Amino acid sequence: MIGFLSPGVPHLSYQTGVEHIKLTINNRVEKNLDFRSDTVTKPSPEMREAAYKAEVGDDVYGDDPSINELERVTAKIFNKEASLFVTSGTMGNAVAILAHTHRGDEIILEERSHIYVNEVGGLAVMGQLMSRTVQGVKGHMNPDDIAKAVRADNIHYPPTSLLCVENTHNSAGGIVLTVDQMKSYWDVAKAHDLNVHLDGARVFNAAVALGIDVKEIAQYTDTIQLCLSKGLAAPVGSMVVGSQDVIDKARKYRKMLGGGMRQAGIIAAPGLIAITKMVDRLADDHATAKLLADGLTKIGIKVVNEVQTNMVYVDFSPVGWTAEDWNKACAEMGWKSRGRGTGTRLVTHYGIEEEDIKSFLEGIAKRV
Ligand SMILES: Cc1ncc(COP(=O)(O)O)c(C=O)c1O
């Protein structure tokens, strides 16, 4: 039993330090030994308490004070005019893309981007949009390739209206795009009259890895979708930030998609804690990912990506293991991981500490 509703539980305390908020039971962080994703993070005690106490109202009428505050604060953090609370990253990307485009437009995306690969083709179904992909190197598109992908003004062609970027880039291995790279996209997009949407599901991981304020990334975007429910550990939700005009349009599309919420301050209140108090601790996840990658390399398991944030992609075939061997070893040690073929993605997050990684590595070393 967790949280403020169980005052009788002994040894339960909330450690709310400057940068860290941890659930401590007997001075230990609540474990969440699950490498599958940072989406598995559970809300901190402070988030649970905030949800319980949240002031609420009907958000479709604009009456939910907790959502209004979350939207105000988020817009400020990103130095944008407005922001919108949505149920998920997928919905945030969808409403932003719909707000920027018209039926029959073409949009440019990196070929392994989440929007193109993993969002159920929503942009074709909902937006009736054409997709044009550009092959990136480690998630980074060459600006010249973007320029070449923009359609000329010709009666035969659909108009290109939007460039979508992903930072950090998930399937490239949690790779960070630098501010210079973001600027190079912005420059090429604006030279061709395109808007720029950033799928920033993990944009705070990028900012923390670069050691910069997230505004520096945001300045080279028209809209950003950012997830509260991944490394920031909120239970639900994403935000879209942008100009007032584009956010007004996105709000209307959110309603069309059934995302107009009522007393959702209950889920927005943890989101406010996520965005104001959980960002700095992402550095811990990056450190544990590096520790994990170095340890696995020493054991003979190949790390496939350059580990820049909280993701480690591995290939266990060098030690002769199949996915079955990997999954069995993890399960024996009480970890969740989903090996497939000869490898898997391991993601570090709130609830995984340095000591957990060390004992995981010891366990793997014994079994190899
Ligand atoms: C890069 C990226 N964008 C968008 C999403 C979608 O977020 P959600 O699962 O909240 O719809 C994800 C989810 O993992 C993601 O990794």
mmCIF file of C-alpha atoms and ligand atoms in Angstrom:
data_model
loop_
_atom_site.group_PDB
_atom_site.id
_atom_site.type_symbol
_atom_site.label_atom_id
_atom_site.label_comp_id
_atom_site.label_asym_id
_atom_site.label_seq_id
_atom_site.Cartn_x
_atom_site.Cartn_y
_atom_site.Cartn_z
ATOM 1 C CA MET A 1 0.000 0.000 0.000
ATOM 2 C CA ILE A 2 1.437 3.304 -1.056
ATOM 3 C CA GLY A 3 0.872 6.873 -0.174
ATOM 4 C CA PHE A 4 -0.731 9.470 1.950
ATOM 5 C CA LEU A 5 -3.947 7.493 2.301
ATOM 6 C CA SER A 6 -2.166 4.961 4.454
ATOM 7 C CA PRO A 7 -0.838 6.998 7.351
ATOM 8 C CA GLY A 8 -0.684 3.873 9.486
ATOM 9 C CA VAL A 9 2.046 2.288 7.387
ATOM 10 C CA PRO A 10 5.283 2.488 9.358
ATOM 11 C CA HIS A 11 8.559 3.619 7.810
ATOM 12 C CA LEU A 12 6.792 5.329 4.933
ATOM 13 C CA SER A 13 8.101 8.775 4.205
ATOM 14 C CA TYR A 14 8.196 11.295 1.400
ATOM 15 C CA GLN A 15 11.616 12.590 0.549
ATOM 16 C CA THR A 16 11.023 15.753 -1.440
ATOM 17 C CA GLY A 17 14.505 17.089 -2.083
ATOM 18 C CA VAL A 18 15.388 19.956 -4.394
ATOM 19 C CA GLU A 19 15.814 17.839 -7.502
ATOM 20 C CA HIS A 20 14.484 14.478 -6.456
ATOM 21 C CA ILE A 21 11.162 13.173 -5.296
ATOM 22 C CA LYS A 22 11.352 9.542 -4.327
ATOM 23 C CA LEU A 23 8.999 7.139 -2.694
ATOM 24 C CA THR A 24 10.945 5.780 0.199
ATOM 25 C CA ILE A 25 9.928 2.782 2.198
ATOM 26 C CA ASN A 26 12.488 2.030 4.883
ATOM 27 C CA ASN A 27 14.609 4.635 3.095
ATOM 28 C CA ARG A 28 14.520 2.729 -0.173
ATOM 29 C CA VAL A 29 13.036 3.875 -3.463
ATOM 30 C CA GLU A 30 10.050 1.830 -4.543
ATOM 31 C CA LYS A 31 11.461 -0.580 -7.098
ATOM 32 C CA ASN A 32 10.154 -0.781 -10.597
ATOM 33 C CA LEU A 33 12.402 -3.387 -12.161
ATOM 34 C CA ASP A 34 11.029 -3.145 -15.654
ATOM 35 C CA PHE A 35 13.233 -2.379 -18.650
ATOM 36 C CA ARG A 36 10.490 -2.442 -21.270
ATOM 37 C CA SER A 37 9.886 1.304 -21.348
ATOM 38 C CA ASP A 38 9.819 4.494 -19.305
ATOM 39 C CA THR A 39 6.039 4.426 -19.805
ATOM 40 C CA VAL A 40 5.895 1.909 -16.932
ATOM 41 C CA THR A 41 6.847 4.540 -14.327
ATOM 42 C CA LYS A 42 4.438 4.919 -11.449
ATOM 43 C CA PRO A 43 3.363 8.241 -9.910
ATOM 44 C CA SER A 44 5.327 9.507 -6.911
ATOM 45 C CA PRO A 45 3.545 9.893 -3.543
ATOM 46 C CA GLU A 46 3.432 13.640 -4.108
ATOM 47 C CA MET A 47 1.637 13.046 -7.405
ATOM 48 C CA ARG A 48 -0.878 10.728 -5.770
ATOM 49 C CA GLU A 49 -1.549 13.284 -3.104
ATOM 50 C CA ALA A 50 -1.903 16.054 -5.690
ATOM 51 C CA ALA A 51 -4.413 13.936 -7.623
ATOM 52 C CA TYR A 52 -6.444 13.422 -4.455
ATOM 53 C CA LYS A 53 -6.488 17.083 -3.561
ATOM 54 C CA ALA A 54 -6.807 18.529 -7.066
ATOM 55 C CA GLU A 55 -9.301 21.296 -7.629
ATOM 56 C CA VAL A 56 -11.423 20.301 -10.603
ATOM 57 C CA GLY A 57 -14.032 21.656 -12.990
ATOM 58 C CA ASP A 58 -15.373 20.934 -16.466
ATOM 59 C CA ASP A 59 -12.387 21.394 -18.756
ATOM 60 C CA VAL A 60 -14.492 21.560 -21.925
ATOM 61 C CA TYR A 61 -15.872 24.787 -20.447
ATOM 62 C CA GLY A 62 -12.313 25.799 -19.480
ATOM 63 C CA ASP A 63 -13.302 25.473 -15.823
ATOM 64 C CA ASP A 64 -10.718 23.046 -14.468
ATOM 65 C CA PRO A 65 -8.209 25.091 -12.418
ATOM 66 C CA SER A 66 -5.661 22.274 -12.281
ATOM 67 C CA ILE A 67 -5.624 21.858 -16.049
ATOM 68 C CA ASN A 68 -5.545 25.607 -16.597
ATOM 69 C CA GLU A 69 -2.529 25.866 -14.321
ATOM 70 C CA LEU A 70 -0.741 22.957 -16.009
ATOM 71 C CA GLU A 71 -1.347 24.539 -19.418
ATOM 72 C CA ARG A 72 -0.180 27.972 -18.224
ATOM 73 C CA VAL A 73 2.998 26.645 -16.617
ATOM 74 C CA THR A 74 3.865 24.387 -19.551
ATOM 75 C CA ALA A 75 3.508 27.193 -22.090
ATOM 76 C CA LYS A 76 5.818 29.313 -19.935
ATOM 77 C CA ILE A 77 8.451 26.574 -19.598
ATOM 78 C CA PHE A 78 8.579 26.285 -23.390
ATOM 79 C CA ASN A 79 8.284 30.028 -24.035
ATOM 80 C CA LYS A 80 5.193 29.502 -26.206
ATOM 81 C CA GLU A 81 1.892 31.369 -26.156
ATOM 82 C CA ALA A 82 -0.309 28.445 -25.198
ATOM 83 C CA SER A 83 -0.516 24.771 -24.402
ATOM 84 C CA LEU A 84 -3.054 21.951 -24.357
ATOM 85 C CA PHE A 85 -3.391 18.913 -22.111
ATOM 86 C CA VAL A 86 -4.118 15.715 -24.052
ATOM 87 C CA THR A 87 -4.515 12.086 -23.083
ATOM 88 C CA SER A 88 -1.418 10.695 -24.791
ATOM 89 C CA GLY A 89 1.562 11.393 -26.992
ATOM 90 C CA THR A 90 -0.236 9.874 -29.937
ATOM 91 C CA MET A 91 -3.185 12.230 -29.460
ATOM 92 C CA GLY A 92 -0.844 15.202 -28.992
ATOM 93 C CA ASN A 93 0.975 14.487 -32.251
ATOM 94 C CA ALA A 94 -2.325 13.927 -34.055
ATOM 95 C CA VAL A 95 -4.000 17.172 -32.978
ATOM 96 C CA ALA A 96 -0.857 19.212 -33.653
ATOM 97 C CA ILE A 97 -0.450 17.728 -37.127
ATOM 98 C CA LEU A 98 -4.152 18.256 -37.905
ATOM 99 C CA ALA A 99 -3.888 21.865 -36.726
ATOM 100 C CA HIS A 100 -0.982 22.540 -39.100
ATOM 101 C CA THR A 101 -2.288 20.860 -42.248
ATOM 102 C CA HIS A 102 -5.125 20.508 -44.737
ATOM 103 C CA ARG A 103 -6.496 17.348 -46.322
ATOM 104 C CA GLY A 104 -4.251 16.296 -49.201
ATOM 105 C CA ASP A 105 -1.088 17.983 -47.906
ATOM 106 C CA GLU A 106 2.180 16.101 -47.717
ATOM 107 C CA ILE A 107 4.296 16.066 -44.558
ATOM 108 C CA ILE A 108 7.950 15.148 -44.150
ATOM 109 C CA LEU A 109 9.048 12.710 -41.439
ATOM 110 C CA GLU A 110 12.157 10.742 -40.555
ATOM 111 C CA GLU A 111 11.609 7.202 -41.794
ATOM 112 C CA ARG A 112 11.907 5.513 -38.380
ATOM 113 C CA SER A 113 10.014 8.207 -36.504
ATOM 114 C CA HIS A 114 7.357 7.224 -33.999
ATOM 115 C CA ILE A 115 4.682 9.234 -35.800
ATOM 116 C CA TYR A 116 5.337 7.441 -39.085
ATOM 117 C CA VAL A 117 5.930 3.922 -37.728
ATOM 118 C CA ASN A 118 3.979 3.599 -34.490
ATOM 119 C CA GLU A 119 0.913 5.812 -34.522
ATOM 120 C CA VAL A 120 -1.432 3.533 -36.441
ATOM 121 C CA GLY A 121 -1.275 5.584 -39.635
ATOM 122 C CA GLY A 122 -3.442 8.207 -37.928
ATOM 123 C CA LEU A 123 -2.164 11.027 -40.083
ATOM 124 C CA ALA A 124 -3.457 9.240 -43.212
ATOM 125 C CA VAL A 125 -6.766 8.217 -41.621
ATOM 126 C CA MET A 126 -7.624 11.385 -39.701
ATOM 127 C CA GLY A 127 -5.765 14.009 -41.699
ATOM 128 C CA GLN A 128 -5.898 12.417 -45.162
ATOM 129 C CA LEU A 129 -2.260 13.390 -45.402
ATOM 130 C CA MET A 130 0.536 12.023 -47.559
ATOM 131 C CA SER A 131 3.760 11.053 -45.772
ATOM 132 C CA ARG A 132 7.163 11.593 -47.276
ATOM 133 C CA THR A 133 9.999 10.041 -45.353
ATOM 134 C CA VAL A 134 13.647 11.010 -45.192
ATOM 135 C CA GLN A 135 16.246 8.492 -44.063
ATOM 136 C CA GLY A 136 18.143 9.757 -41.025
ATOM 137 C CA VAL A 137 21.523 8.761 -39.664
ATOM 138 C CA LYS A 138 21.109 8.033 -35.957
ATOM 139 C CA GLY A 139 17.755 9.821 -36.183
ATOM 140 C CA HIS A 140 19.285 12.915 -37.730
ATOM 141 C CA MET A 141 18.002 13.937 -41.148
ATOM 142 C CA ASN A 142 20.326 15.775 -43.490
ATOM 143 C CA PRO A 143 18.783 19.226 -44.108
ATOM 144 C CA ASP A 144 19.644 18.893 -47.829
ATOM 145 C CA ASP A 145 17.557 15.716 -47.982
ATOM 146 C CA ILE A 146 14.684 17.589 -46.331
ATOM 147 C CA ALA A 147 14.980 20.355 -48.925
ATOM 148 C CA LYS A 148 14.930 17.761 -51.714
ATOM 149 C CA ALA A 149 11.798 16.157 -50.222
ATOM 150 C CA VAL A 150 9.795 19.392 -50.366
ATOM 151 C CA ARG A 151 7.437 19.315 -53.338
ATOM 152 C CA ALA A 152 7.798 21.945 -56.014
ATOM 153 C CA ASP A 153 4.823 24.128 -56.848
ATOM 154 C CA ASN A 154 3.417 21.971 -59.636
ATOM 155 C CA ILE A 155 -0.149 21.060 -60.583
ATOM 156 C CA HIS A 156 0.712 17.350 -60.231
ATOM 157 C CA TYR A 157 2.036 17.487 -56.687
ATOM 158 C CA PRO A 158 0.487 17.715 -53.243
ATOM 159 C CA PRO A 159 1.644 20.751 -51.273
ATOM 160 C CA THR A 160 4.219 20.100 -48.529
ATOM 161 C CA SER A 161 3.162 21.901 -45.371
ATOM 162 C CA LEU A 162 4.883 20.375 -42.353
ATOM 163 C CA LEU A 163 8.184 18.918 -41.167
ATOM 164 C CA CYS A 164 8.042 16.519 -38.210
ATOM 165 C CA VAL A 165 11.112 15.984 -36.053
ATOM 166 C CA GLU A 166 11.698 13.624 -33.097
ATOM 167 C CA ASN A 167 13.955 14.518 -30.135
ATOM 168 C CA THR A 168 15.086 12.349 -28.478
ATOM 169 C CA HIS A 169 14.766 9.849 -31.294
ATOM 170 C CA ASN A 170 13.380 6.649 -29.845
ATOM 171 C CA SER A 171 14.191 3.962 -32.396
ATOM 172 C CA ALA A 172 17.602 5.484 -33.122
ATOM 173 C CA GLY A 173 18.401 4.706 -29.463
ATOM 174 C CA GLY A 174 17.239 7.720 -27.466
ATOM 175 C CA ILE A 175 19.512 9.903 -29.582
ATOM 176 C CA VAL A 176 19.635 13.630 -28.894
ATOM 177 C CA LEU A 177 19.350 16.238 -31.622
ATOM 178 C CA THR A 178 21.433 19.264 -30.717
ATOM 179 C CA VAL A 179 20.215 22.854 -30.827
ATOM 180 C CA ASP A 180 22.286 23.365 -33.993
ATOM 181 C CA GLN A 181 20.599 20.400 -35.622
ATOM 182 C CA MET A 182 17.177 21.708 -34.583
ATOM 183 C CA LYS A 183 18.122 25.091 -36.065
ATOM 184 C CA SER A 184 19.223 23.471 -39.315
ATOM 185 C CA TYR A 185 15.772 21.846 -39.632
ATOM 186 C CA TRP A 186 14.067 25.109 -38.774
ATOM 187 C CA ASP A 187 16.072 27.041 -41.357
ATOM 188 C CA VAL A 188 15.336 24.617 -44.157
ATOM 189 C CA ALA A 189 11.653 24.392 -43.180
ATOM 190 C CA LYS A 190 11.180 28.151 -43.068
ATOM 191 C CA ALA A 191 13.056 28.590 -46.355
ATOM 192 C CA HIS A 192 10.300 26.412 -47.857
ATOM 193 C CA ASP A 193 7.387 27.853 -45.883
ATOM 194 C CA LEU A 194 6.860 24.726 -43.749
ATOM 195 C CA ASN A 195 5.833 24.528 -40.119
ATOM 196 C CA VAL A 196 7.914 22.411 -37.737
ATOM 197 C CA HIS A 197 6.311 19.980 -35.288
ATOM 198 C CA LEU A 198 8.547 18.284 -32.740
ATOM 199 C CA ASP A 199 7.551 14.906 -31.350
ATOM 200 C CA GLY A 200 9.198 15.692 -28.045
ATOM 201 C CA ALA A 201 7.864 12.721 -26.127
ATOM 202 C CA ARG A 202 11.277 12.828 -24.398
ATOM 203 C CA VAL A 203 12.336 16.398 -25.120
ATOM 204 C CA PHE A 204 13.328 16.898 -21.477
ATOM 205 C CA ASN A 205 15.737 13.962 -21.779
ATOM 206 C CA ALA A 206 17.302 15.842 -24.681
ATOM 207 C CA ALA A 207 17.534 19.107 -22.742
ATOM 208 C CA VAL A 208 19.016 17.371 -19.680
ATOM 209 C CA ALA A 209 21.543 15.464 -21.803
ATOM 210 C CA LEU A 210 22.585 18.703 -23.508
ATOM 211 C CA GLY A 211 22.613 20.588 -20.197
ATOM 212 C CA ILE A 212 20.380 23.344 -21.594
ATOM 213 C CA ASP A 213 17.018 24.946 -20.927
ATOM 214 C CA VAL A 214 14.313 23.245 -23.001
ATOM 215 C CA LYS A 215 13.400 26.693 -24.419
ATOM 216 C CA GLU A 216 16.557 26.518 -26.514
ATOM 217 C CA ILE A 217 15.146 23.510 -28.343
ATOM 218 C CA ALA A 218 11.626 24.961 -28.399
ATOM 219 C CA GLN A 219 12.706 28.133 -30.205
ATOM 220 C CA TYR A 220 13.173 26.079 -33.389
ATOM 221 C CA THR A 221 9.677 24.583 -33.404
ATOM 222 C CA ASP A 222 6.140 25.740 -34.129
ATOM 223 C CA THR A 223 4.619 23.042 -31.934
ATOM 224 C CA ILE A 224 5.921 20.389 -29.566
ATOM 225 C CA GLN A 225 4.205 17.331 -28.147
ATOM 226 C CA LEU A 226 5.814 16.311 -24.861
ATOM 227 C CA CYS A 227 4.914 13.354 -22.669
ATOM 228 C CA LEU A 228 4.295 13.679 -18.940
ATOM 229 C CA SER A 229 3.799 9.942 -18.534
ATOM 230 C CA LYS A 230 7.229 8.629 -19.563
ATOM 231 C CA GLY A 231 10.400 9.481 -17.624
ATOM 232 C CA LEU A 232 8.582 12.264 -15.779
ATOM 233 C CA ALA A 233 6.417 9.568 -14.146
ATOM 234 C CA ALA A 234 2.950 11.140 -14.321
ATOM 235 C CA PRO A 235 0.235 8.516 -14.683
ATOM 236 C CA VAL A 236 -1.411 9.994 -17.800
ATOM 237 C CA GLY A 237 -1.024 12.680 -20.382
ATOM 238 C CA SER A 238 0.936 14.800 -22.783
ATOM 239 C CA MET A 239 1.057 18.491 -23.591
ATOM 240 C CA VAL A 240 1.069 20.298 -26.904
ATOM 241 C CA VAL A 241 2.679 23.740 -26.932
ATOM 242 C CA GLY A 242 2.588 26.395 -29.644
ATOM 243 C CA SER A 243 1.042 29.690 -30.701
ATOM 244 C CA GLN A 244 -2.424 30.564 -29.399
ATOM 245 C CA ASP A 245 -3.862 30.166 -32.874
ATOM 246 C CA VAL A 246 -2.519 26.654 -33.448
ATOM 247 C CA ILE A 247 -3.412 25.515 -29.920
ATOM 248 C CA ASP A 248 -6.995 26.767 -30.417
ATOM 249 C CA LYS A 249 -7.218 24.607 -33.534
ATOM 250 C CA ALA A 250 -5.634 21.640 -31.734
ATOM 251 C CA ARG A 251 -8.175 22.007 -28.909
ATOM 252 C CA LYS A 252 -10.988 21.705 -31.393
ATOM 253 C CA TYR A 253 -9.430 18.597 -32.958
ATOM 254 C CA ARG A 254 -8.959 17.131 -29.474
ATOM 255 C CA LYS A 255 -12.725 17.528 -28.956
ATOM 256 C CA MET A 256 -13.405 15.916 -32.333
ATOM 257 C CA LEU A 257 -11.291 12.908 -31.359
ATOM 258 C CA GLY A 258 -13.209 12.475 -28.121
ATOM 259 C CA GLY A 259 -10.457 13.967 -26.006
ATOM 260 C CA GLY A 260 -12.513 16.755 -24.434
ATOM 261 C CA MET A 261 -12.174 15.889 -20.763
ATOM 262 C CA ARG A 262 -14.275 17.002 -17.846
ATOM 263 C CA GLN A 263 -12.926 16.938 -14.234
ATOM 264 C CA ALA A 264 -9.525 15.819 -15.464
ATOM 265 C CA GLY A 265 -7.636 18.004 -12.994
ATOM 266 C CA ILE A 266 -7.259 14.726 -11.123
ATOM 267 C CA ILE A 267 -4.775 13.629 -13.789
ATOM 268 C CA ALA A 268 -3.419 17.099 -14.581
ATOM 269 C CA ALA A 269 -2.266 17.738 -11.002
ATOM 270 C CA PRO A 270 0.331 14.920 -11.115
ATOM 271 C CA GLY A 271 1.335 16.273 -14.526
ATOM 272 C CA LEU A 272 2.178 19.630 -12.980
ATOM 273 C CA ILE A 273 4.492 17.904 -10.520
ATOM 274 C CA ALA A 274 6.020 15.914 -13.371
ATOM 275 C CA ILE A 275 6.909 18.993 -15.360
ATOM 276 C CA THR A 276 8.061 21.158 -12.458
ATOM 277 C CA LYS A 277 9.851 18.633 -10.243
ATOM 278 C CA MET A 278 10.795 15.486 -12.127
ATOM 279 C CA VAL A 279 12.940 16.881 -14.926
ATOM 280 C CA ASP A 280 16.319 17.117 -13.162
ATOM 281 C CA ARG A 281 16.237 13.505 -12.049
ATOM 282 C CA LEU A 282 16.281 12.334 -15.700
ATOM 283 C CA ALA A 283 20.063 12.734 -15.392
ATOM 284 C CA ASP A 284 19.972 9.728 -13.042
ATOM 285 C CA ASP A 285 18.305 7.640 -15.748
ATOM 286 C CA HIS A 286 20.990 8.630 -18.229
ATOM 287 C CA ALA A 287 23.683 7.644 -15.714
ATOM 288 C CA THR A 288 22.080 4.256 -14.985
ATOM 289 C CA ALA A 289 21.716 3.607 -18.731
ATOM 290 C CA LYS A 290 25.462 4.251 -19.204
ATOM 291 C CA LEU A 291 26.287 1.989 -16.252
ATOM 292 C CA LEU A 292 24.103 -0.720 -17.745
ATOM 293 C CA ALA A 293 25.628 -0.355 -21.211
ATOM 294 C CA ASP A 294 29.212 -0.463 -19.906
ATOM 295 C CA GLY A 295 28.469 -3.474 -17.711
ATOM 296 C CA LEU A 296 26.770 -5.437 -20.467
ATOM 297 C CA THR A 297 29.631 -4.675 -22.864
ATOM 298 C CA LYS A 298 32.112 -6.090 -20.324
ATOM 299 C CA ILE A 299 30.013 -9.248 -20.076
ATOM 300 C CA GLY A 300 30.141 -9.641 -23.871
ATOM 301 C CA ILE A 301 26.655 -8.450 -24.738
ATOM 302 C CA LYS A 302 26.775 -6.011 -27.615
ATOM 303 C CA VAL A 303 25.373 -2.525 -27.130
ATOM 304 C CA VAL A 304 24.082 -1.447 -30.506
ATOM 305 C CA ASN A 305 23.354 2.252 -29.953
ATOM 306 C CA GLU A 306 25.339 5.186 -28.703
ATOM 307 C CA VAL A 307 23.880 5.635 -25.223
ATOM 308 C CA GLN A 308 23.082 9.327 -24.877
ATOM 309 C CA THR A 309 19.979 9.219 -22.696
ATOM 310 C CA ASN A 310 17.933 6.456 -21.059
ATOM 311 C CA MET A 311 17.898 3.773 -23.751
ATOM 312 C CA VAL A 312 20.220 0.843 -24.334
ATOM 313 C CA TYR A 313 19.671 -1.358 -27.382
ATOM 314 C CA VAL A 314 21.430 -4.713 -27.042
ATOM 315 C CA ASP A 315 22.272 -7.749 -29.120
ATOM 316 C CA PHE A 316 22.825 -10.849 -26.952
ATOM 317 C CA SER A 317 23.814 -13.182 -29.787
ATOM 318 C CA PRO A 318 27.588 -12.699 -29.078
ATOM 319 C CA VAL A 319 27.095 -14.667 -25.822
ATOM 320 C CA GLY A 320 25.057 -17.288 -27.679
ATOM 321 C CA TRP A 321 21.734 -16.285 -26.130
ATOM 322 C CA THR A 322 18.327 -16.304 -27.753
ATOM 323 C CA ALA A 323 15.462 -14.048 -26.710
ATOM 324 C CA GLU A 324 14.144 -16.959 -24.676
ATOM 325 C CA ASP A 325 17.420 -17.184 -22.713
ATOM 326 C CA TRP A 326 17.409 -13.447 -22.086
ATOM 327 C CA ASN A 327 13.774 -13.322 -20.994
ATOM 328 C CA LYS A 328 14.258 -16.317 -18.703
ATOM 329 C CA ALA A 329 17.339 -14.789 -17.049
ATOM 330 C CA CYS A 330 15.544 -11.472 -16.483
ATOM 331 C CA ALA A 331 12.447 -13.164 -15.097
ATOM 332 C CA GLU A 332 14.560 -15.261 -12.686
ATOM 333 C CA MET A 333 16.019 -12.037 -11.325
ATOM 334 C CA GLY A 334 12.641 -10.346 -11.037
ATOM 335 C CA TRP A 335 13.086 -8.013 -14.012
ATOM 336 C CA LYS A 336 10.669 -7.437 -16.859
ATOM 337 C CA SER A 337 12.274 -7.255 -20.274
ATOM 338 C CA ARG A 338 11.031 -8.209 -23.712
ATOM 339 C CA GLY A 339 13.780 -9.837 -25.776
ATOM 340 C CA ARG A 340 12.881 -10.508 -29.387
ATOM 341 C CA GLY A 341 15.031 -12.282 -31.961
ATOM 342 C CA THR A 342 18.584 -11.547 -30.881
ATOM 343 C CA GLY A 343 18.092 -8.323 -28.969
ATOM 344 C CA THR A 344 16.005 -5.874 -27.051
ATOM 345 C CA ARG A 345 15.656 -2.288 -25.883
ATOM 346 C CA LEU A 346 16.359 -1.565 -22.216
ATOM 347 C CA VAL A 347 15.015 1.688 -20.792
ATOM 348 C CA THR A 348 16.015 3.151 -17.437
ATOM 349 C CA HIS A 349 13.607 5.283 -15.423
ATOM 350 C CA TYR A 350 12.202 6.341 -12.057
ATOM 351 C CA GLY A 351 12.196 3.259 -9.825
ATOM 352 C CA ILE A 352 15.499 1.867 -11.147
ATOM 353 C CA GLU A 353 18.538 2.868 -9.106
ATOM 354 C CA GLU A 354 22.282 2.405 -9.527
ATOM 355 C CA GLU A 355 22.270 -0.505 -7.042
ATOM 356 C CA ASP A 356 19.561 -2.265 -9.102
ATOM 357 C CA ILE A 357 21.664 -2.032 -12.244
ATOM 358 C CA LYS A 358 24.702 -3.365 -10.393
ATOM 359 C CA SER A 359 22.842 -6.396 -9.102
ATOM 360 C CA PHE A 360 21.227 -6.943 -12.510
ATOM 361 C CA LEU A 361 24.687 -7.000 -14.113
ATOM 362 C CA GLU A 362 25.991 -9.428 -11.497
ATOM 363 C CA GLY A 363 23.039 -11.710 -12.164
ATOM 364 C CA ILE A 364 23.539 -11.637 -15.923
ATOM 365 C CA ALA A 365 27.284 -12.239 -15.588
ATOM 366 C CA LYS A 366 26.631 -15.343 -13.483
ATOM 367 C CA ARG A 367 24.218 -16.753 -16.025
ATOM 368 C CA VAL A 368 26.169 -16.120 -19.238
HETATM 369 C C1 LIG B 1 8.863 9.217 -29.574
HETATM 370 C C2 LIG B 1 7.469 8.909 -29.151
HETATM 371 N N1 LIG B 1 6.467 9.685 -29.579
HETATM 372 C C3 LIG B 1 5.204 9.470 -29.237
HETATM 373 C C4 LIG B 1 4.866 8.418 -28.410
HETATM 374 C C5 LIG B 1 3.422 8.161 -28.100
HETATM 375 O O1 LIG B 1 3.081 8.350 -26.774
HETATM 376 P P1 LIG B 1 1.805 7.619 -26.142
HETATM 377 O O2 LIG B 1 2.212 6.214 -25.885
HETATM 378 O O3 LIG B 1 1.532 8.409 -24.907
HETATM 379 O O4 LIG B 1 0.707 7.718 -27.129
HETATM 380 C C6 LIG B 1 5.871 7.568 -27.932
HETATM 381 C C7 LIG B 1 5.537 6.435 -27.052
HETATM 382 O O5 LIG B 1 6.343 5.654 -26.635
HETATM 383 C C8 LIG B 1 7.205 7.818 -28.323
HETATM 384 O O6 LIG B 1 8.216 7.037 -27.912
#
